[in-house]
Amino acid sequence: MKNINIICISTIALVLASCSDFLDKGPLDTFTNDNFWTNENNVTGYANTFYQTFLGYGNAGGSGLFYYRTLSDDQAGNSFTNWTFQNVPASSTNWRDGWVEIRRANILLENVDNVEMSDEAKNHWRGVGRLMRAWHYYQLVRTYGDVPWVDQSLDITDDGYLYGTRENRDSIMDKVLEDLDYACQNMYDNSAKTKLNRNVAYAMKAEICLFEGTYRKYRKAEDNQSAPDMTGANRFLNETKSAAAYLMGKEFSLNSSYQGNYNSTDLSGNPEMIFYKAYKQSVLHHSLIAYISSSTQISGMSKNAFESYLFTDGRPLASTSLDTNDEAEFLVGTKTVAGEVVPDTVLSIRKMLEIRDKRLSETIDTALCYVGRGFTRFGTGISMTSSTGYGVSKYDNKNLENIYRNQTSANFTHAPIFWLATVYLQYAEACAELGDITQDDLDKSVNRLKSRAGLPPLTVDVGFSDPANNMGVSDLIWEIRRERRTELMFDNWTRYWDLIRWHQLDKLDSSVYPDILLGANIVNDPYNRVIDKVGTYIDGSKEMTRLFDKKHYWYPIPSDQISLNPQLGQNPGWN
């Protein structure tokens, strides 16, 4: 009997044969399928392993989904960031880990009925299994497109699954929606914020359905994809709207502090949180803040991202009535180093930040920092620099200064996974894409975010057209997309997948859109020590160029998987 606690089967259905020797061995501990599924506590312990799949800020020294993923137009990397794959990889953890978790979910689903517990409990744990199966299928589909559908835990005798073909991605996502609906209707309805429950199910449903609805609406057959499916798009967008509305009707409310969602050591009392990843000093930590406060040059905000933030009059750069000077101000002052007051000179953007969306000043430093003009944060004595001059401060917690100075790799601030701001954004976008949005829809969603950011409300008629709108969408949809970008800056690798579902991945081609790799304007720096510049702007790419190819809408299937099962085939453009 297989040990239920160890899933060695690399890529589940497709690589089971490679682990056959392991499966022939007896269990490595006292639990087997025959004696494990006996009570709900054991089921809870088994399901707790799903919590580990939410990376948050990372696990110990590993990178998470916030900040580190720099393949977007929001950041220019400290080393040039190109497409994840230039060639077909021999293997991939993206492919493998998804199937591992799907198999884990299927094992749970197959054993729920064997446990002595109430029908309500059985329905809940079925919901957990189906929710996690849906979550990992969603991530596989958005990455690879067509994939096999596996709804049982396989062994090496299941040749039909092991060597089958991939199923159309649309039919897979229809099954994902069925799993989501079951989870939303049957999981425990409680207010726990670090456990899988009905609120988390609705939050996942809102995210997944928004991705799928907009993906089906905007995809293009000429780019190796199916033609748009407006019927399917509207179905998923309506599901997004209803799922988000459910959560908006619950007890959640916006946190008073935007930055407080990202730099807190305890999110349990944060009214905005739906689900978060908890860290604990000396138990589970991350190194996010340590990395962005070190001598290693960090990945900075791009010029393109900086200019996406509205001014306090609610207008973009092209039409604001406020000062549009984007030049940093050279200041001479003092700073304290080891208790001694010493001269200090900085290039400050404080005045620029004062007339912008408040979220910008809570996301980046007021002082520019780049090679030749470093910046010390937290009194560490370490001179940090940014590839673009804009230093990332969104995750800082100044109350923990001594910890960062003395134990920089052991950060324990909590990471948001699903929270109310994302739900407001999903609701507004779904309404706008469906074409039935009202002023009330805006007022109870994105306008609450704008109020927290110190901006006037958005109206249905918008009142202006931004020349920066290069996506061919209405003024209203453009502004809602802007709101999503600025609210979720550097969050959860959101921007990359947004460009995928909007079919705007070509916006990452720096030969066409050079501002995505440029940084701050340093014309006022009297020392002007920066080597890599384009005119008066820092060149975050160091003269490198990222070129778009339509094949980048899909990741390539790893070659070892095609060797095991030739029927998988390869994604277009990767042969």
mmCIF file of C-alpha atoms in Angstrom, residues 8-300:
data_model
loop_
_atom_site.group_PDB
_atom_site.id
_atom_site.type_symbol
_atom_site.label_atom_id
_atom_site.label_comp_id
_atom_site.label_asym_id
_atom_site.label_seq_id
_atom_site.Cartn_x
_atom_site.Cartn_y
_atom_site.Cartn_z
ATOM 1 C CA CYS A 8 7.018 11.285 -4.926
ATOM 2 C CA ILE A 9 5.270 10.868 -8.252
ATOM 3 C CA SER A 10 6.849 13.538 -10.386
ATOM 4 C CA THR A 11 4.216 15.266 -12.495
ATOM 5 C CA ILE A 12 1.597 12.781 -11.323
ATOM 6 C CA ALA A 13 -0.144 11.072 -14.197
ATOM 7 C CA LEU A 14 2.620 11.707 -16.673
ATOM 8 C CA VAL A 15 5.720 10.558 -14.841
ATOM 9 C CA LEU A 16 4.411 7.815 -12.572
ATOM 10 C CA ALA A 17 6.498 5.184 -14.284
ATOM 11 C CA SER A 18 9.687 6.920 -13.149
ATOM 12 C CA CYS A 19 8.753 6.315 -9.495
ATOM 13 C CA SER A 20 7.645 2.704 -9.804
ATOM 14 C CA ASP A 21 10.530 1.398 -7.708
ATOM 15 C CA PHE A 22 9.586 3.713 -4.870
ATOM 16 C CA LEU A 23 5.947 2.677 -4.973
ATOM 17 C CA ASP A 24 6.862 -0.999 -4.729
ATOM 18 C CA LYS A 25 8.317 -0.388 -1.258
ATOM 19 C CA GLY A 26 6.323 -0.590 1.941
ATOM 20 C CA PRO A 27 5.179 2.484 3.917
ATOM 21 C CA LEU A 28 7.891 4.562 5.562
ATOM 22 C CA ASP A 29 5.815 5.292 8.678
ATOM 23 C CA THR A 30 2.794 3.829 10.457
ATOM 24 C CA PHE A 31 0.141 5.334 8.184
ATOM 25 C CA THR A 32 -1.358 3.737 5.101
ATOM 26 C CA ASN A 33 -4.666 4.215 3.349
ATOM 27 C CA ASP A 34 -6.030 1.395 5.518
ATOM 28 C CA ASN A 35 -5.433 3.075 8.863
ATOM 29 C CA PHE A 36 -5.094 6.820 8.199
ATOM 30 C CA TRP A 37 -8.581 7.838 7.094
ATOM 31 C CA THR A 38 -10.229 7.232 10.467
ATOM 32 C CA ASN A 39 -11.174 10.652 11.857
ATOM 33 C CA GLU A 40 -11.564 14.292 10.879
ATOM 34 C CA ASN A 41 -8.399 15.355 12.728
ATOM 35 C CA ASN A 42 -6.342 13.207 10.368
ATOM 36 C CA VAL A 43 -8.138 14.692 7.391
ATOM 37 C CA THR A 44 -7.413 18.185 8.722
ATOM 38 C CA GLY A 45 -3.733 17.331 9.095
ATOM 39 C CA TYR A 46 -3.591 15.975 5.560
ATOM 40 C CA ALA A 47 -5.306 19.049 4.126
ATOM 41 C CA ASN A 48 -3.045 21.442 6.030
ATOM 42 C CA THR A 49 -0.296 20.606 3.535
ATOM 43 C CA PHE A 50 -2.239 22.609 0.928
ATOM 44 C CA TYR A 51 -1.409 25.767 2.911
ATOM 45 C CA GLN A 52 2.252 25.342 1.972
ATOM 46 C CA THR A 53 1.481 25.797 -1.712
ATOM 47 C CA PHE A 54 0.645 29.477 -1.168
ATOM 48 C CA LEU A 55 4.088 31.040 -1.490
ATOM 49 C CA GLY A 56 3.304 34.499 -0.151
ATOM 50 C CA TYR A 57 6.628 36.183 0.543
ATOM 51 C CA GLY A 58 8.488 32.889 0.171
ATOM 52 C CA ASN A 59 9.661 30.160 2.500
ATOM 53 C CA ALA A 60 12.881 30.978 4.372
ATOM 54 C CA GLY A 61 15.425 31.940 1.706
ATOM 55 C CA GLY A 62 13.221 31.192 -1.299
ATOM 56 C CA SER A 63 11.556 33.901 -3.342
ATOM 57 C CA GLY A 64 7.805 34.387 -3.213
ATOM 58 C CA LEU A 65 5.239 35.854 -5.575
ATOM 59 C CA PHE A 66 5.520 39.445 -4.329
ATOM 60 C CA TYR A 67 8.173 41.747 -5.790
ATOM 61 C CA TYR A 68 10.563 39.004 -6.988
ATOM 62 C CA ARG A 69 8.761 38.227 -10.268
ATOM 63 C CA THR A 70 10.104 41.003 -12.483
ATOM 64 C CA LEU A 71 8.887 39.933 -15.932
ATOM 65 C CA SER A 72 6.443 42.804 -16.358
ATOM 66 C CA ASP A 73 6.304 46.461 -17.281
ATOM 67 C CA ASP A 74 6.285 47.391 -13.577
ATOM 68 C CA GLN A 75 9.927 46.603 -12.836
ATOM 69 C CA ALA A 76 13.356 46.598 -14.424
ATOM 70 C CA GLY A 77 15.471 43.862 -12.913
ATOM 71 C CA ASN A 78 18.851 44.262 -11.228
ATOM 72 C CA SER A 79 19.925 41.842 -13.958
ATOM 73 C CA PHE A 80 18.118 41.882 -17.275
ATOM 74 C CA THR A 81 14.788 40.039 -17.107
ATOM 75 C CA ASN A 82 13.834 38.259 -20.297
ATOM 76 C CA TRP A 83 11.157 35.678 -21.064
ATOM 77 C CA THR A 84 11.179 32.807 -18.593
ATOM 78 C CA PHE A 85 12.106 30.348 -21.318
ATOM 79 C CA GLN A 86 14.189 30.999 -24.400
ATOM 80 C CA ASN A 87 14.258 27.307 -25.283
ATOM 81 C CA VAL A 88 12.275 24.214 -24.333
ATOM 82 C CA PRO A 89 13.435 23.106 -20.850
ATOM 83 C CA ALA A 90 14.294 19.501 -20.068
ATOM 84 C CA SER A 91 12.075 19.657 -16.974
ATOM 85 C CA SER A 92 10.021 22.213 -15.078
ATOM 86 C CA THR A 93 8.844 22.581 -11.485
ATOM 87 C CA ASN A 94 5.850 24.566 -12.776
ATOM 88 C CA TRP A 95 4.635 21.449 -14.565
ATOM 89 C CA ARG A 96 5.660 18.951 -11.892
ATOM 90 C CA ASP A 97 4.350 20.743 -8.804
ATOM 91 C CA GLY A 98 0.917 21.363 -10.301
ATOM 92 C CA TRP A 99 0.352 17.661 -10.869
ATOM 93 C CA VAL A 100 1.675 16.800 -7.409
ATOM 94 C CA GLU A 101 -0.984 19.018 -5.813
ATOM 95 C CA ILE A 102 -3.756 17.758 -8.102
ATOM 96 C CA ARG A 103 -2.918 14.206 -7.071
ATOM 97 C CA ARG A 104 -2.922 15.275 -3.415
ATOM 98 C CA ALA A 105 -6.421 16.709 -3.910
ATOM 99 C CA ASN A 106 -7.654 13.570 -5.686
ATOM 100 C CA ILE A 107 -6.376 11.344 -2.867
ATOM 101 C CA LEU A 108 -8.403 13.412 -0.405
ATOM 102 C CA LEU A 109 -11.522 13.173 -2.568
ATOM 103 C CA GLU A 110 -11.205 9.402 -2.888
ATOM 104 C CA ASN A 111 -10.970 8.840 0.871
ATOM 105 C CA VAL A 112 -13.452 11.277 2.406
ATOM 106 C CA ASP A 113 -16.234 8.684 2.459
ATOM 107 C CA ASN A 114 -14.022 6.293 4.444
ATOM 108 C CA VAL A 115 -13.844 8.653 7.416
ATOM 109 C CA GLU A 116 -16.342 8.535 10.269
ATOM 110 C CA MET A 117 -17.624 12.107 10.375
ATOM 111 C CA SER A 118 -20.813 14.027 9.701
ATOM 112 C CA ASP A 119 -22.194 14.579 6.225
ATOM 113 C CA GLU A 120 -21.484 18.296 6.658
ATOM 114 C CA ALA A 121 -17.827 17.515 7.368
ATOM 115 C CA LYS A 122 -17.590 15.166 4.403
ATOM 116 C CA ASN A 123 -19.052 17.814 2.119
ATOM 117 C CA HIS A 124 -16.584 20.368 3.463
ATOM 118 C CA TRP A 125 -13.539 18.179 2.836
ATOM 119 C CA ARG A 126 -14.793 17.264 -0.602
ATOM 120 C CA GLY A 127 -15.046 20.998 -1.157
ATOM 121 C CA VAL A 128 -11.441 21.468 -0.023
ATOM 122 C CA GLY A 129 -10.260 18.746 -2.406
ATOM 123 C CA ARG A 130 -12.187 20.153 -5.337
ATOM 124 C CA LEU A 131 -11.129 23.722 -4.526
ATOM 125 C CA MET A 132 -7.443 22.835 -4.524
ATOM 126 C CA ARG A 133 -7.810 20.729 -7.660
ATOM 127 C CA ALA A 134 -9.449 23.742 -9.335
ATOM 128 C CA TRP A 135 -6.752 26.128 -8.101
ATOM 129 C CA HIS A 136 -3.882 24.066 -9.471
ATOM 130 C CA TYR A 137 -5.638 23.290 -12.755
ATOM 131 C CA TYR A 138 -6.186 27.015 -13.209
ATOM 132 C CA GLN A 139 -2.471 27.634 -12.811
ATOM 133 C CA LEU A 140 -1.545 24.812 -15.195
ATOM 134 C CA VAL A 141 -4.012 25.981 -17.843
ATOM 135 C CA ARG A 142 -2.964 29.626 -17.777
ATOM 136 C CA THR A 143 0.662 28.473 -18.102
ATOM 137 C CA TYR A 144 0.425 25.633 -20.632
ATOM 138 C CA GLY A 145 -3.016 25.862 -22.238
ATOM 139 C CA ASP A 146 -4.357 22.401 -23.068
ATOM 140 C CA VAL A 147 -3.564 19.820 -20.366
ATOM 141 C CA PRO A 148 -4.798 16.311 -19.485
ATOM 142 C CA TRP A 149 -7.770 16.090 -17.127
ATOM 143 C CA VAL A 150 -7.116 13.750 -14.194
ATOM 144 C CA ASP A 151 -9.818 13.292 -11.560
ATOM 145 C CA GLN A 152 -8.372 10.312 -9.696
ATOM 146 C CA SER A 153 -5.092 9.440 -8.009
ATOM 147 C CA LEU A 154 -3.246 7.353 -10.535
ATOM 148 C CA ASP A 155 -0.910 4.423 -10.313
ATOM 149 C CA ILE A 156 1.408 2.908 -12.891
ATOM 150 C CA THR A 157 -1.343 0.708 -14.365
ATOM 151 C CA ASP A 158 -3.450 3.654 -15.564
ATOM 152 C CA ASP A 159 -2.084 3.704 -19.092
ATOM 153 C CA GLY A 160 -5.095 5.563 -20.493
ATOM 154 C CA TYR A 161 -4.292 8.567 -18.329
ATOM 155 C CA LEU A 162 -0.532 8.249 -18.316
ATOM 156 C CA TYR A 163 -0.167 8.258 -22.055
ATOM 157 C CA GLY A 164 -3.286 10.153 -23.089
ATOM 158 C CA THR A 165 -3.615 13.409 -24.966
ATOM 159 C CA ARG A 166 -4.180 16.897 -23.674
ATOM 160 C CA GLU A 167 -7.755 18.162 -23.377
ATOM 161 C CA ASN A 168 -8.912 21.523 -24.733
ATOM 162 C CA ARG A 169 -8.251 24.232 -22.161
ATOM 163 C CA ASP A 170 -11.838 25.558 -22.381
ATOM 164 C CA SER A 171 -13.327 22.220 -21.351
ATOM 165 C CA ILE A 172 -10.793 21.981 -18.515
ATOM 166 C CA MET A 173 -11.840 25.397 -17.224
ATOM 167 C CA ASP A 174 -15.506 24.421 -17.424
ATOM 168 C CA LYS A 175 -14.665 21.530 -15.072
ATOM 169 C CA VAL A 176 -12.719 23.908 -12.871
ATOM 170 C CA LEU A 177 -15.858 26.033 -12.527
ATOM 171 C CA GLU A 178 -17.822 22.954 -11.470
ATOM 172 C CA ASP A 179 -15.259 22.271 -8.746
ATOM 173 C CA LEU A 180 -15.384 25.895 -7.605
ATOM 174 C CA ASP A 181 -19.175 25.892 -7.410
ATOM 175 C CA TYR A 182 -19.153 22.760 -5.274
ATOM 176 C CA ALA A 183 -16.569 24.260 -2.921
ATOM 177 C CA CYS A 184 -18.502 27.530 -2.564
ATOM 178 C CA GLN A 185 -21.689 25.684 -1.702
ATOM 179 C CA ASN A 186 -20.274 23.102 0.693
ATOM 180 C CA MET A 187 -17.193 24.330 2.553
ATOM 181 C CA TYR A 188 -17.420 25.473 6.162
ATOM 182 C CA ASP A 189 -18.642 29.056 6.433
ATOM 183 C CA ASN A 190 -16.416 30.561 9.114
ATOM 184 C CA SER A 191 -14.192 33.617 9.526
ATOM 185 C CA ALA A 192 -10.816 31.862 9.879
ATOM 186 C CA LYS A 193 -8.184 33.717 7.841
ATOM 187 C CA THR A 194 -5.456 31.070 7.705
ATOM 188 C CA LYS A 195 -7.694 28.102 6.888
ATOM 189 C CA LEU A 196 -9.489 27.070 3.726
ATOM 190 C CA ASN A 197 -13.173 27.921 4.056
ATOM 191 C CA ARG A 198 -16.113 29.241 2.064
ATOM 192 C CA ASN A 199 -14.731 32.791 1.918
ATOM 193 C CA VAL A 200 -11.501 31.527 0.382
ATOM 194 C CA ALA A 201 -13.489 29.461 -2.109
ATOM 195 C CA TYR A 202 -15.390 32.550 -3.273
ATOM 196 C CA ALA A 203 -12.152 34.567 -3.446
ATOM 197 C CA MET A 204 -10.549 31.904 -5.632
ATOM 198 C CA LYS A 205 -13.647 31.717 -7.776
ATOM 199 C CA ALA A 206 -13.637 35.486 -8.347
ATOM 200 C CA GLU A 207 -9.987 35.455 -9.411
ATOM 201 C CA ILE A 208 -10.207 32.409 -11.642
ATOM 202 C CA CYS A 209 -13.436 33.440 -13.346
ATOM 203 C CA LEU A 210 -12.145 36.947 -14.064
ATOM 204 C CA PHE A 211 -9.064 35.470 -15.686
ATOM 205 C CA GLU A 212 -11.125 33.052 -17.758
ATOM 206 C CA GLY A 213 -13.827 35.536 -18.734
ATOM 207 C CA THR A 214 -11.418 38.161 -19.999
ATOM 208 C CA TYR A 215 -9.131 35.578 -21.574
ATOM 209 C CA ARG A 216 -11.986 34.182 -23.685
ATOM 210 C CA LYS A 217 -13.099 37.684 -24.625
ATOM 211 C CA TYR A 218 -9.737 39.010 -25.818
ATOM 212 C CA ARG A 219 -7.863 36.023 -27.227
ATOM 213 C CA LYS A 220 -7.002 35.999 -30.924
ATOM 214 C CA ALA A 221 -7.013 33.040 -33.288
ATOM 215 C CA GLU A 222 -4.118 34.466 -35.292
ATOM 216 C CA ASP A 223 -1.885 34.152 -32.222
ATOM 217 C CA ASN A 224 -2.128 30.359 -31.948
ATOM 218 C CA GLN A 225 -5.270 30.538 -29.832
ATOM 219 C CA SER A 226 -8.951 29.848 -30.274
ATOM 220 C CA ALA A 227 -11.275 32.560 -31.511
ATOM 221 C CA PRO A 228 -12.972 34.741 -28.883
ATOM 222 C CA ASP A 229 -15.884 33.041 -27.104
ATOM 223 C CA MET A 230 -18.256 35.771 -25.979
ATOM 224 C CA THR A 231 -20.842 33.368 -24.607
ATOM 225 C CA GLY A 232 -18.261 31.686 -22.416
ATOM 226 C CA ALA A 233 -16.666 35.019 -21.550
ATOM 227 C CA ASN A 234 -19.937 36.476 -20.311
ATOM 228 C CA ARG A 235 -20.709 33.335 -18.315
ATOM 229 C CA PHE A 236 -17.413 33.518 -16.452
ATOM 230 C CA LEU A 237 -17.617 37.297 -15.989
ATOM 231 C CA ASN A 238 -21.078 36.958 -14.449
ATOM 232 C CA GLU A 239 -19.682 34.283 -12.129
ATOM 233 C CA THR A 240 -16.897 36.724 -11.185
ATOM 234 C CA LYS A 241 -19.432 39.412 -10.390
ATOM 235 C CA SER A 242 -21.570 37.149 -8.199
ATOM 236 C CA ALA A 243 -18.578 35.670 -6.334
ATOM 237 C CA ALA A 244 -17.144 39.114 -5.623
ATOM 238 C CA ALA A 245 -20.568 40.427 -4.573
ATOM 239 C CA TYR A 246 -20.853 37.570 -2.070
ATOM 240 C CA LEU A 247 -17.606 38.631 -0.375
ATOM 241 C CA MET A 248 -18.507 42.324 -0.546
ATOM 242 C CA GLY A 249 -21.623 41.434 1.421
ATOM 243 C CA LYS A 250 -19.647 39.781 4.220
ATOM 244 C CA GLU A 251 -18.015 41.400 7.232
ATOM 245 C CA PHE A 252 -14.823 42.516 5.476
ATOM 246 C CA SER A 253 -13.853 46.195 5.236
ATOM 247 C CA LEU A 254 -10.850 48.125 3.969
ATOM 248 C CA ASN A 255 -7.889 48.505 6.276
ATOM 249 C CA SER A 256 -7.179 52.157 7.044
ATOM 250 C CA SER A 257 -3.561 51.730 5.921
ATOM 251 C CA TYR A 258 -2.672 50.559 2.420
ATOM 252 C CA GLN A 259 0.880 49.675 3.407
ATOM 253 C CA GLY A 260 -0.421 47.972 6.534
ATOM 254 C CA ASN A 261 -1.645 45.127 4.353
ATOM 255 C CA TYR A 262 1.963 44.294 3.467
ATOM 256 C CA ASN A 263 4.244 45.084 6.409
ATOM 257 C CA SER A 264 2.391 43.717 9.421
ATOM 258 C CA THR A 265 3.624 41.001 11.778
ATOM 259 C CA ASP A 266 0.002 40.085 12.526
ATOM 260 C CA LEU A 267 -2.773 40.235 9.933
ATOM 261 C CA SER A 268 -5.290 38.376 12.076
ATOM 262 C CA GLY A 269 -7.058 41.575 13.099
ATOM 263 C CA ASN A 270 -6.869 43.244 9.697
ATOM 264 C CA PRO A 271 -10.505 43.645 8.520
ATOM 265 C CA GLU A 272 -9.479 43.494 4.859
ATOM 266 C CA MET A 273 -7.895 40.039 4.973
ATOM 267 C CA ILE A 274 -9.753 37.033 3.603
ATOM 268 C CA PHE A 275 -6.781 34.642 3.624
ATOM 269 C CA TYR A 276 -3.145 35.290 4.498
ATOM 270 C CA LYS A 277 0.113 33.442 5.058
ATOM 271 C CA ALA A 278 1.410 33.746 8.593
ATOM 272 C CA TYR A 279 5.108 33.839 9.436
ATOM 273 C CA LYS A 280 6.616 33.420 12.875
ATOM 274 C CA GLN A 281 9.986 34.485 14.201
ATOM 275 C CA SER A 282 12.395 31.537 14.469
ATOM 276 C CA VAL A 283 9.783 29.183 12.981
ATOM 277 C CA LEU A 284 8.824 30.238 9.436
ATOM 278 C CA HIS A 285 10.371 33.316 7.916
ATOM 279 C CA HIS A 286 11.110 34.994 4.602
ATOM 280 C CA SER A 287 13.852 37.237 3.274
ATOM 281 C CA LEU A 288 11.866 39.753 1.209
ATOM 282 C CA ILE A 289 12.617 42.836 3.292
ATOM 283 C CA ALA A 290 16.204 41.766 3.781
ATOM 284 C CA TYR A 291 16.677 41.553 0.032
ATOM 285 C CA ILE A 292 15.237 44.974 -0.762
ATOM 286 C CA SER A 293 17.314 46.588 2.021
ATOM 287 C CA SER A 294 20.695 45.076 1.217
ATOM 288 C CA SER A 295 23.791 45.982 -0.757
ATOM 289 C CA THR A 296 22.524 43.815 -3.625
ATOM 290 C CA GLN A 297 21.057 46.109 -6.260
ATOM 291 C CA ILE A 298 17.285 45.681 -6.165
ATOM 292 C CA SER A 299 14.813 45.618 -9.039
ATOM 293 C CA GLY A 300 13.267 49.074 -9.201
#
